[in-house]
Amino acid sequence: MNPVASLFQQRSKQAWIKGARYTALIAKGLHFLPIAVLLLIYFGYRALLTGLPPEFPIHLLLAILLTWILSRTGIRTFVKAADPVFLLPAEEGLREYFRKSLWYSGLMQSLKVVFWMIFLFPLFYTRIGDVGDFLAALALLLPLKIWNLWAHWLELRAEERPILHLLLRVGSNGLITLWLFSGGLFGWPLLVAILWFAALTLHYRQMYSHNRIIPWDRLLLREEQAVSAWYRLAGHFVDVPQISNEIKPRPLFNPLLRRLPRPQPENTYLYLYLRTFFRYGEPFGVYVRLTGVTALLVAFLREEWWLSVLVLPLGMLLTGIQLPWIRRIHRFQPWFRLYPRPDSQKRTDWSRLAFALLAVQATTVVILQWWLWSQPLPLLPLLLGIGWGTAWILGRLWLPKRLHKQSSSLL
């Protein structure tokens, strides 16, 4: 029996089991948050459909989104660092292994296209066509996605001109989707598209015939990127031992770190937590991104002010869930336990920082709205008060209590 034949099934099964465990832990900690997000998406989507002007180019928006979805293709191979040494002699088994990998990736990528098309269906149905047109578009996009997957696999095995091939795919996908959503594809443009993709397919086959070497370095890099992306997402909600966090100097914030907080024993842990927040890639990056997204949503939903009132606390809650990482990162550092300060100060200083960061986020979001809202008074001061109140509840009450319940051994 050839053990390589069943290796892909074993590895994919292990990956799904591990992913399911992390998903269960994340869902356990989020409580009502997924329901709140779904309600926000529902009401926000409905406001988008009713608020878009008639002259807005929906077909161009859908073409850009679907071009990105079609061109951005990932291939899961589940390869390990030792595979180039131990699996290289099993050439016949490797062919079957990578064939299963492509079938698996094709299924996952097709489901991705179906999910996005279902999500965009209300927009499509309102402005572009009926259910029959939608199904015809989906029937065309699925084979196109499979073709992009096949082409990307050959690009990984090519030694030259990867940027040129990527631009070819992106341009071809963009032209097809633009014709499709503007209603002009099913005619002579369809014949042109078929001939063009036939020529591209011939070109890719000729490119593949010159190089049959397995690109282990590229496959390992992309597999590591895929796994790291999932771990970083899970690491925002639960402890993930496999995750690593990049340290960035960020000299722009050095003057702030030198002056705040004051160099006193009472601010020992606050100073450390503040430097941890600014110097690590996460959660600083998540904080900035969520602040920007929350500001954009509040600005977009300004006509539905009650939705803005819901969006701001929800964005702050999503941010607050990331902040305990600032404290957890120091859990296993022995020198940190030698500070001659009481243990209660560790949680108190973290709570002070969490409240300050959330209050700054709320203030930033509200200030960015001042020039956009036609009547900023009295709604924006009310929104600012709600934001500061949410920051106090999250930073001073809910998050410290939640952090203490998760592990009594936390710093």
Short mmCIF file of C-alpha atoms in Angstrom, two decimals:
data_model
loop_
_atom_site.label_atom_id
_atom_site.label_comp_id
_atom_site.label_asym_id
_atom_site.label_seq_id
_atom_site.Cartn_x
_atom_site.Cartn_y
_atom_site.Cartn_z
CA MET A 1 0.00 0.00 0.00
CA ASN A 2 1.33 3.44 -0.94
CA PRO A 3 1.10 5.74 2.11
CA VAL A 4 1.35 8.85 -0.08
CA ALA A 5 -2.02 8.04 -1.68
CA SER A 6 -3.93 8.74 1.54
CA LEU A 7 -1.62 11.48 2.83
CA PHE A 8 -3.66 14.37 1.46
CA GLN A 9 -6.88 13.11 3.06
CA GLN A 10 -5.12 12.71 6.41
CA ARG A 11 -3.64 16.18 6.36
CA SER A 12 -6.81 17.90 5.19
CA LYS A 13 -8.81 16.08 7.86
CA GLN A 14 -6.36 17.14 10.56
CA ALA A 15 -6.51 20.75 9.36
CA TRP A 16 -10.31 20.76 9.42
CA ILE A 17 -10.40 19.25 12.92
CA LYS A 18 -7.98 21.86 14.24
CA GLY A 19 -9.89 24.65 12.49
CA ALA A 20 -13.19 23.40 13.94
CA ARG A 21 -11.72 23.45 17.46
CA TYR A 22 -10.55 27.04 17.13
CA THR A 23 -13.88 28.03 15.56
CA ALA A 24 -15.75 26.52 18.51
CA LEU A 25 -13.54 28.41 20.98
CA ILE A 26 -14.06 31.66 19.08
CA ALA A 27 -17.84 31.15 18.92
CA LYS A 28 -17.91 30.36 22.63
CA GLY A 29 -16.25 33.65 23.47
CA LEU A 30 -18.25 35.85 21.11
CA HIS A 31 -21.67 35.10 22.62
CA PHE A 32 -24.24 37.42 20.97
CA LEU A 33 -21.77 39.23 18.72
CA PRO A 34 -22.39 37.16 15.53
CA ILE A 35 -26.12 37.87 15.77
CA ALA A 36 -25.43 41.59 16.16
CA VAL A 37 -23.09 41.55 13.15
CA LEU A 38 -25.67 39.75 11.01
CA LEU A 39 -28.36 42.26 11.98
CA LEU A 40 -26.01 45.11 11.18
CA ILE A 41 -25.20 43.61 7.77
CA TYR A 42 -28.91 43.15 7.06
CA PHE A 43 -29.94 46.70 7.92
CA GLY A 44 -26.81 48.18 6.37
CA TYR A 45 -27.37 46.26 3.13
CA ARG A 46 -30.97 47.39 3.02
CA ALA A 47 -29.88 50.99 3.54
CA LEU A 48 -27.33 50.57 0.74
CA LEU A 49 -29.95 49.30 -1.71
CA THR A 50 -32.32 52.15 -0.95
CA GLY A 51 -29.71 54.89 -0.73
CA LEU A 52 -27.71 54.30 -3.91
CA PRO A 53 -28.49 56.88 -6.59
CA PRO A 54 -29.91 55.56 -9.89
CA GLU A 55 -26.86 56.69 -11.85
CA PHE A 56 -24.42 54.75 -9.66
CA PRO A 57 -22.45 52.25 -11.87
CA ILE A 58 -23.43 48.99 -10.20
CA HIS A 59 -22.06 46.93 -13.09
CA LEU A 60 -18.62 48.52 -12.60
CA LEU A 61 -18.69 47.84 -8.85
CA LEU A 62 -19.64 44.17 -9.39
CA ALA A 63 -16.99 43.83 -12.11
CA ILE A 64 -14.27 45.10 -9.77
CA LEU A 65 -15.37 42.85 -6.91
CA LEU A 66 -15.65 39.72 -9.06
CA THR A 67 -12.35 40.45 -10.81
CA TRP A 68 -10.66 40.49 -7.42
CA ILE A 69 -12.45 37.30 -6.33
CA LEU A 70 -11.58 35.46 -9.55
CA SER A 71 -7.96 36.59 -9.69
CA ARG A 72 -7.14 36.06 -6.01
CA THR A 73 -6.73 32.29 -6.04
CA GLY A 74 -5.35 30.18 -3.23
CA ILE A 75 -4.23 26.57 -3.48
CA ARG A 76 -4.14 24.50 -0.30
CA THR A 77 -1.55 21.75 -0.54
CA PHE A 78 -0.98 21.06 3.19
CA VAL A 79 2.71 20.48 2.44
CA LYS A 80 5.23 20.32 5.30
CA ALA A 81 8.80 21.54 5.56
CA ALA A 82 10.18 17.99 5.43
CA ASP A 83 8.24 16.98 2.29
CA PRO A 84 10.94 17.97 -0.23
CA VAL A 85 13.24 15.43 1.43
CA PHE A 86 10.94 12.54 2.28
CA LEU A 87 8.32 12.72 -0.50
CA LEU A 88 10.51 13.60 -3.46
CA PRO A 89 11.32 9.94 -4.33
CA ALA A 90 7.60 9.08 -4.49
CA GLU A 91 7.03 10.75 -7.85
CA GLU A 92 3.91 8.81 -8.83
CA GLY A 93 2.32 9.35 -5.42
CA LEU A 94 3.08 13.06 -5.59
CA ARG A 95 1.14 13.38 -8.84
CA GLU A 96 -1.93 11.95 -7.14
CA TYR A 97 -1.30 14.07 -4.04
CA PHE A 98 -1.25 17.36 -5.97
CA ARG A 99 -4.15 16.27 -8.16
CA LYS A 100 -6.26 15.85 -5.03
CA SER A 101 -4.98 19.20 -3.82
CA LEU A 102 -6.23 20.89 -6.98
CA TRP A 103 -9.63 19.17 -6.75
CA TYR A 104 -9.95 20.26 -3.12
CA SER A 105 -8.86 23.83 -3.88
CA GLY A 106 -11.23 24.00 -6.85
CA LEU A 107 -14.16 23.00 -4.65
CA MET A 108 -13.26 25.53 -1.96
CA GLN A 109 -12.71 28.33 -4.47
CA SER A 110 -16.00 27.54 -6.22
CA LEU A 111 -17.83 27.75 -2.91
CA LYS A 112 -16.16 31.10 -2.37
CA VAL A 113 -17.58 32.40 -5.68
CA VAL A 114 -21.04 31.02 -4.84
CA PHE A 115 -20.96 32.69 -1.42
CA TRP A 116 -20.03 36.10 -2.82
CA MET A 117 -22.59 35.86 -5.61
CA ILE A 118 -25.33 35.00 -3.12
CA PHE A 119 -24.24 37.95 -1.00
CA LEU A 120 -24.35 40.25 -4.04
CA PHE A 121 -27.63 38.84 -5.34
CA PRO A 122 -29.86 41.62 -3.90
CA LEU A 123 -27.67 44.23 -5.59
CA PHE A 124 -27.68 42.23 -8.84
CA TYR A 125 -31.44 41.64 -8.75
CA THR A 126 -32.24 45.29 -7.98
CA ARG A 127 -30.15 46.92 -10.72
CA ILE A 128 -28.93 44.40 -13.31
CA GLY A 129 -31.14 41.38 -14.03
CA ASP A 130 -33.54 38.70 -12.86
CA VAL A 131 -32.92 35.25 -11.38
CA GLY A 132 -32.23 33.71 -14.80
CA ASP A 133 -29.54 36.30 -15.52
CA PHE A 134 -28.02 35.67 -12.12
CA LEU A 135 -27.84 31.90 -12.67
CA ALA A 136 -26.31 32.45 -16.13
CA ALA A 137 -23.68 34.73 -14.64
CA LEU A 138 -22.91 32.19 -11.91
CA ALA A 139 -22.66 29.39 -14.49
CA LEU A 140 -20.07 31.45 -16.35
CA LEU A 141 -18.07 32.57 -13.31
CA LEU A 142 -17.58 29.09 -11.82
CA PRO A 143 -15.65 27.65 -14.82
CA LEU A 144 -13.72 30.92 -15.02
CA LYS A 145 -12.68 30.50 -11.39
CA ILE A 146 -11.54 26.93 -12.05
CA TRP A 147 -9.52 28.18 -15.02
CA ASN A 148 -7.85 30.80 -12.81
CA LEU A 149 -6.99 28.10 -10.31
CA TRP A 150 -5.41 25.94 -13.01
CA ALA A 151 -3.52 28.93 -14.44
CA HIS A 152 -2.28 29.95 -11.00
CA TRP A 153 -0.98 26.43 -10.41
CA LEU A 154 1.03 26.64 -13.62
CA GLU A 155 2.26 30.11 -12.65
CA LEU A 156 3.68 28.63 -9.47
CA ARG A 157 5.64 26.13 -11.54
CA ALA A 158 6.93 28.73 -14.01
CA GLU A 159 10.35 30.25 -13.49
CA GLU A 160 9.86 33.55 -15.29
CA ARG A 161 7.41 36.44 -15.74
CA PRO A 162 4.96 35.79 -12.86
CA ILE A 163 3.85 39.45 -12.86
CA LEU A 164 3.07 39.35 -16.58
CA HIS A 165 0.91 36.28 -16.20
CA LEU A 166 -0.90 37.80 -13.22
CA LEU A 167 -1.65 40.96 -15.20
CA LEU A 168 -2.92 38.82 -18.06
CA ARG A 169 -5.32 37.01 -15.77
CA VAL A 170 -6.51 40.15 -13.99
CA GLY A 171 -7.08 42.00 -17.25
CA SER A 172 -8.91 39.07 -18.82
CA ASN A 173 -11.11 38.59 -15.77
CA GLY A 174 -11.86 42.30 -15.61
CA LEU A 175 -12.93 42.49 -19.24
CA ILE A 176 -15.14 39.39 -18.99
CA THR A 177 -16.88 40.53 -15.81
CA LEU A 178 -17.38 44.06 -17.17
CA TRP A 179 -19.04 42.65 -20.30
CA LEU A 180 -21.05 40.22 -18.19
CA PHE A 181 -22.53 42.69 -15.71
CA SER A 182 -23.13 45.37 -18.34
CA GLY A 183 -25.28 42.88 -20.27
CA GLY A 184 -23.12 42.75 -23.37
CA LEU A 185 -21.32 39.44 -23.04
CA PHE A 186 -23.75 36.97 -24.62
CA GLY A 187 -23.07 37.86 -28.25
CA TRP A 188 -19.96 38.39 -30.28
CA PRO A 189 -17.96 39.32 -27.12
CA LEU A 190 -18.53 35.75 -25.88
CA LEU A 191 -16.89 34.39 -29.03
CA VAL A 192 -13.97 36.78 -28.57
CA ALA A 193 -13.66 35.70 -24.92
CA ILE A 194 -13.65 32.00 -25.83
CA LEU A 195 -10.96 32.49 -28.45
CA TRP A 196 -8.89 34.63 -26.10
CA PHE A 197 -9.02 32.11 -23.25
CA ALA A 198 -8.23 29.31 -25.69
CA ALA A 199 -5.09 31.20 -26.69
CA LEU A 200 -4.22 31.80 -23.04
CA THR A 201 -4.74 28.11 -22.28
CA LEU A 202 -2.40 27.12 -25.10
CA HIS A 203 0.18 29.60 -23.82
CA TYR A 204 -0.02 28.21 -20.28
CA ARG A 205 0.32 24.64 -21.55
CA GLN A 206 3.45 25.53 -23.48
CA MET A 207 4.83 27.25 -20.41
CA TYR A 208 4.15 24.17 -18.29
CA SER A 209 5.83 21.80 -20.74
CA HIS A 210 9.18 23.48 -20.11
CA ASN A 211 9.19 22.99 -16.36
CA ARG A 212 7.87 19.98 -14.45
CA ILE A 213 9.83 20.60 -11.26
CA ILE A 214 7.71 20.88 -8.13
CA PRO A 215 8.15 24.42 -6.71
CA TRP A 216 8.56 23.34 -3.11
CA ASP A 217 9.72 26.75 -1.88
CA ARG A 218 6.66 28.54 -3.31
CA LEU A 219 4.24 25.89 -2.13
CA LEU A 220 5.69 25.95 1.39
CA LEU A 221 5.57 29.76 1.47
CA ARG A 222 1.92 29.92 0.37
CA GLU A 223 0.89 27.16 2.74
CA GLU A 224 2.61 28.98 5.58
CA GLN A 225 0.85 32.21 4.59
CA ALA A 226 -2.55 30.51 4.51
CA VAL A 227 -2.06 28.89 7.91
CA SER A 228 -0.65 32.09 9.42
CA ALA A 229 -3.62 34.11 8.16
CA TRP A 230 -6.03 31.73 9.90
CA TYR A 231 -3.97 31.72 13.10
CA ARG A 232 -3.83 35.52 13.12
CA LEU A 233 -7.61 35.67 12.76
CA ALA A 234 -8.11 33.15 15.56
CA GLY A 235 -5.46 34.88 17.67
CA HIS A 236 -7.67 37.96 17.91
CA PHE A 237 -10.11 35.98 20.04
CA VAL A 238 -8.25 33.04 21.66
CA ASP A 239 -4.70 32.09 22.55
CA VAL A 240 -2.90 30.52 19.59
CA PRO A 241 0.55 29.12 20.47
CA GLN A 242 1.58 28.83 16.80
CA ILE A 243 1.15 32.51 16.05
CA SER A 244 4.07 34.90 15.83
CA ASN A 245 3.75 38.66 15.95
CA GLU A 246 6.01 41.00 14.06
CA ILE A 247 7.74 43.73 16.05
CA LYS A 248 7.84 47.15 14.38
CA PRO A 249 9.82 50.07 15.83
CA ARG A 250 7.34 52.80 14.73
CA PRO A 251 9.62 55.76 15.61
CA LEU A 252 6.70 58.14 14.96
CA PHE A 253 5.26 57.24 18.37
CA ASN A 254 8.52 57.44 20.33
CA PRO A 255 7.91 61.05 21.54
CA LEU A 256 4.51 59.96 22.84
CA LEU A 257 5.96 56.93 24.59
CA ARG A 258 8.63 59.07 26.27
CA ARG A 259 6.07 61.46 27.76
CA LEU A 260 3.13 59.15 28.43
CA PRO A 261 2.70 57.80 30.97
CA ARG A 262 4.77 59.60 33.57
CA PRO A 263 7.84 57.63 34.74
CA GLN A 264 6.46 56.60 38.12
CA PRO A 265 6.26 53.18 39.81
CA GLU A 266 2.47 53.39 39.63
CA ASN A 267 2.71 53.38 35.81
CA THR A 268 5.17 50.49 35.42
CA TYR A 269 2.82 48.05 33.72
CA LEU A 270 0.94 50.80 31.90
CA TYR A 271 4.18 51.87 30.23
CA LEU A 272 4.97 48.30 29.21
CA TYR A 273 1.45 47.66 27.88
CA LEU A 274 1.53 50.93 25.93
CA ARG A 275 4.85 50.03 24.26
CA THR A 276 3.52 46.55 23.54
CA PHE A 277 0.47 48.02 21.82
CA PHE A 278 2.42 50.38 19.58
CA ARG A 279 5.42 48.18 18.73
CA TYR A 280 3.71 44.92 17.79
CA GLY A 281 2.00 44.40 14.45
CA GLU A 282 -1.15 43.27 16.23
CA PRO A 283 -3.37 44.46 17.80
CA PHE A 284 -2.22 47.92 16.67
CA GLY A 285 -3.03 47.07 13.05
CA VAL A 286 -6.45 45.70 13.99
CA TYR A 287 -7.13 48.82 16.08
CA VAL A 288 -6.36 51.14 13.18
CA ARG A 289 -8.33 49.08 10.65
CA LEU A 290 -11.40 48.73 12.88
CA THR A 291 -11.33 52.44 13.65
CA GLY A 292 -11.27 53.25 9.94
CA VAL A 293 -14.01 50.75 9.08
CA THR A 294 -16.21 51.99 11.93
CA ALA A 295 -15.74 55.60 10.80
CA LEU A 296 -16.66 54.69 7.22
CA LEU A 297 -19.77 52.79 8.30
CA VAL A 298 -20.93 55.62 10.56
CA ALA A 299 -20.38 58.08 7.72
CA PHE A 300 -22.22 55.89 5.23
CA LEU A 301 -25.17 55.29 7.57
CA ARG A 302 -25.50 58.91 8.70
CA GLU A 303 -28.98 59.12 7.16
CA GLU A 304 -30.03 56.24 9.40
CA TRP A 305 -28.70 57.74 12.63
CA TRP A 306 -29.93 54.87 14.79
CA LEU A 307 -27.75 52.48 12.78
CA SER A 308 -24.75 54.74 13.46
CA VAL A 309 -25.56 54.56 17.16
CA LEU A 310 -25.37 50.75 16.90
CA VAL A 311 -22.29 50.64 14.68
CA LEU A 312 -20.03 52.64 17.01
CA PRO A 313 -20.43 50.40 20.11
CA LEU A 314 -20.21 47.30 17.92
CA GLY A 315 -16.94 48.48 16.36
CA MET A 316 -15.59 49.29 19.82
CA LEU A 317 -16.61 45.85 21.07
CA LEU A 318 -14.75 44.18 18.18
CA THR A 319 -11.71 46.29 19.04
CA GLY A 320 -11.95 45.58 22.74
CA ILE A 321 -11.94 41.83 22.14
CA GLN A 322 -8.45 42.19 20.63
CA LEU A 323 -6.95 44.19 23.50
CA PRO A 324 -6.42 41.37 26.07
CA TRP A 325 -3.63 40.13 23.81
CA ILE A 326 -1.52 43.07 25.10
CA ARG A 327 -1.53 41.41 28.50
CA ARG A 328 -1.43 37.78 27.44
CA ILE A 329 1.78 38.22 25.42
CA HIS A 330 3.74 38.67 28.67
CA ARG A 331 2.26 35.67 30.45
CA PHE A 332 5.23 33.32 30.07
CA GLN A 333 8.03 35.87 30.48
CA PRO A 334 9.73 35.10 33.83
CA TRP A 335 11.44 38.46 34.16
CA PHE A 336 8.05 40.15 34.10
CA ARG A 337 7.13 38.41 37.34
CA LEU A 338 10.12 39.96 39.10
CA TYR A 339 8.74 43.51 39.03
CA PRO A 340 8.38 44.69 42.67
CA ARG A 341 4.79 45.76 42.09
CA PRO A 342 1.52 44.20 43.31
CA ASP A 343 -0.21 41.76 41.00
CA SER A 344 -3.43 43.74 41.13
CA GLN A 345 -1.67 46.61 39.33
CA LYS A 346 -1.23 44.42 36.25
CA ARG A 347 -4.96 44.20 35.66
CA THR A 348 -5.59 47.79 36.75
CA ASP A 349 -3.02 49.24 34.34
CA TRP A 350 -4.35 47.12 31.49
CA SER A 351 -7.87 48.33 32.26
CA ARG A 352 -6.69 51.96 32.18
CA LEU A 353 -5.05 51.43 28.80
CA ALA A 354 -8.08 49.61 27.37
CA PHE A 355 -10.40 52.44 28.44
CA ALA A 356 -8.06 55.08 26.99
CA LEU A 357 -7.67 53.29 23.64
CA LEU A 358 -11.41 52.76 23.25
CA ALA A 359 -12.15 56.36 24.22
CA VAL A 360 -9.63 57.60 21.64
CA GLN A 361 -11.24 55.35 19.04
CA ALA A 362 -14.71 56.73 19.79
CA THR A 363 -13.43 60.32 19.68
CA THR A 364 -11.63 59.74 16.38
CA VAL A 365 -14.69 58.18 14.76
CA VAL A 366 -16.95 61.06 15.86
CA ILE A 367 -14.50 63.82 14.86
CA LEU A 368 -14.21 62.35 11.37
CA GLN A 369 -17.98 62.73 10.98
CA TRP A 370 -18.15 66.45 11.81
CA TRP A 371 -17.65 67.59 8.22
CA LEU A 372 -19.94 64.93 6.72
CA TRP A 373 -23.11 65.17 8.76
CA SER A 374 -25.42 67.95 7.54
CA GLN A 375 -26.69 68.54 11.11
CA PRO A 376 -23.93 67.43 13.51
CA LEU A 377 -25.75 68.83 16.54
CA PRO A 378 -27.03 67.28 18.75
CA LEU A 379 -26.45 63.79 17.30
CA LEU A 380 -22.65 63.79 17.23
CA PRO A 381 -22.23 64.90 20.88
CA LEU A 382 -24.76 62.21 21.80
CA LEU A 383 -22.76 59.70 19.74
CA LEU A 384 -19.57 60.79 21.49
CA GLY A 385 -21.21 60.31 24.88
CA ILE A 386 -22.36 56.84 23.87
CA GLY A 387 -18.83 56.03 22.70
CA TRP A 388 -17.22 57.17 25.94
CA GLY A 389 -19.81 55.29 27.96
CA THR A 390 -19.14 52.15 25.93
CA ALA A 391 -15.39 52.61 26.46
CA TRP A 392 -15.89 52.83 30.22
CA ILE A 393 -18.14 49.77 30.33
CA LEU A 394 -15.80 47.70 28.17
CA GLY A 395 -12.47 48.91 29.52
CA ARG A 396 -13.33 49.20 33.19
CA LEU A 397 -15.98 46.52 33.76
CA TRP A 398 -16.66 43.87 31.14
CA LEU A 399 -13.24 43.17 29.62
CA PRO A 400 -11.29 42.98 32.95
CA LYS A 401 -13.92 40.65 34.41
CA ARG A 402 -13.92 38.52 31.24
CA LEU A 403 -10.13 38.39 31.20
CA HIS A 404 -10.02 37.32 34.84
CA LYS A 405 -12.57 34.56 34.25
CA GLN A 406 -10.67 33.15 31.28
CA SER A 407 -7.63 32.35 33.36
CA SER A 408 -6.94 33.14 36.99
CA SER A 409 -3.24 32.70 36.28
CA LEU A 410 -3.09 35.58 33.82
CA LEU A 411 -0.77 38.42 34.76
#
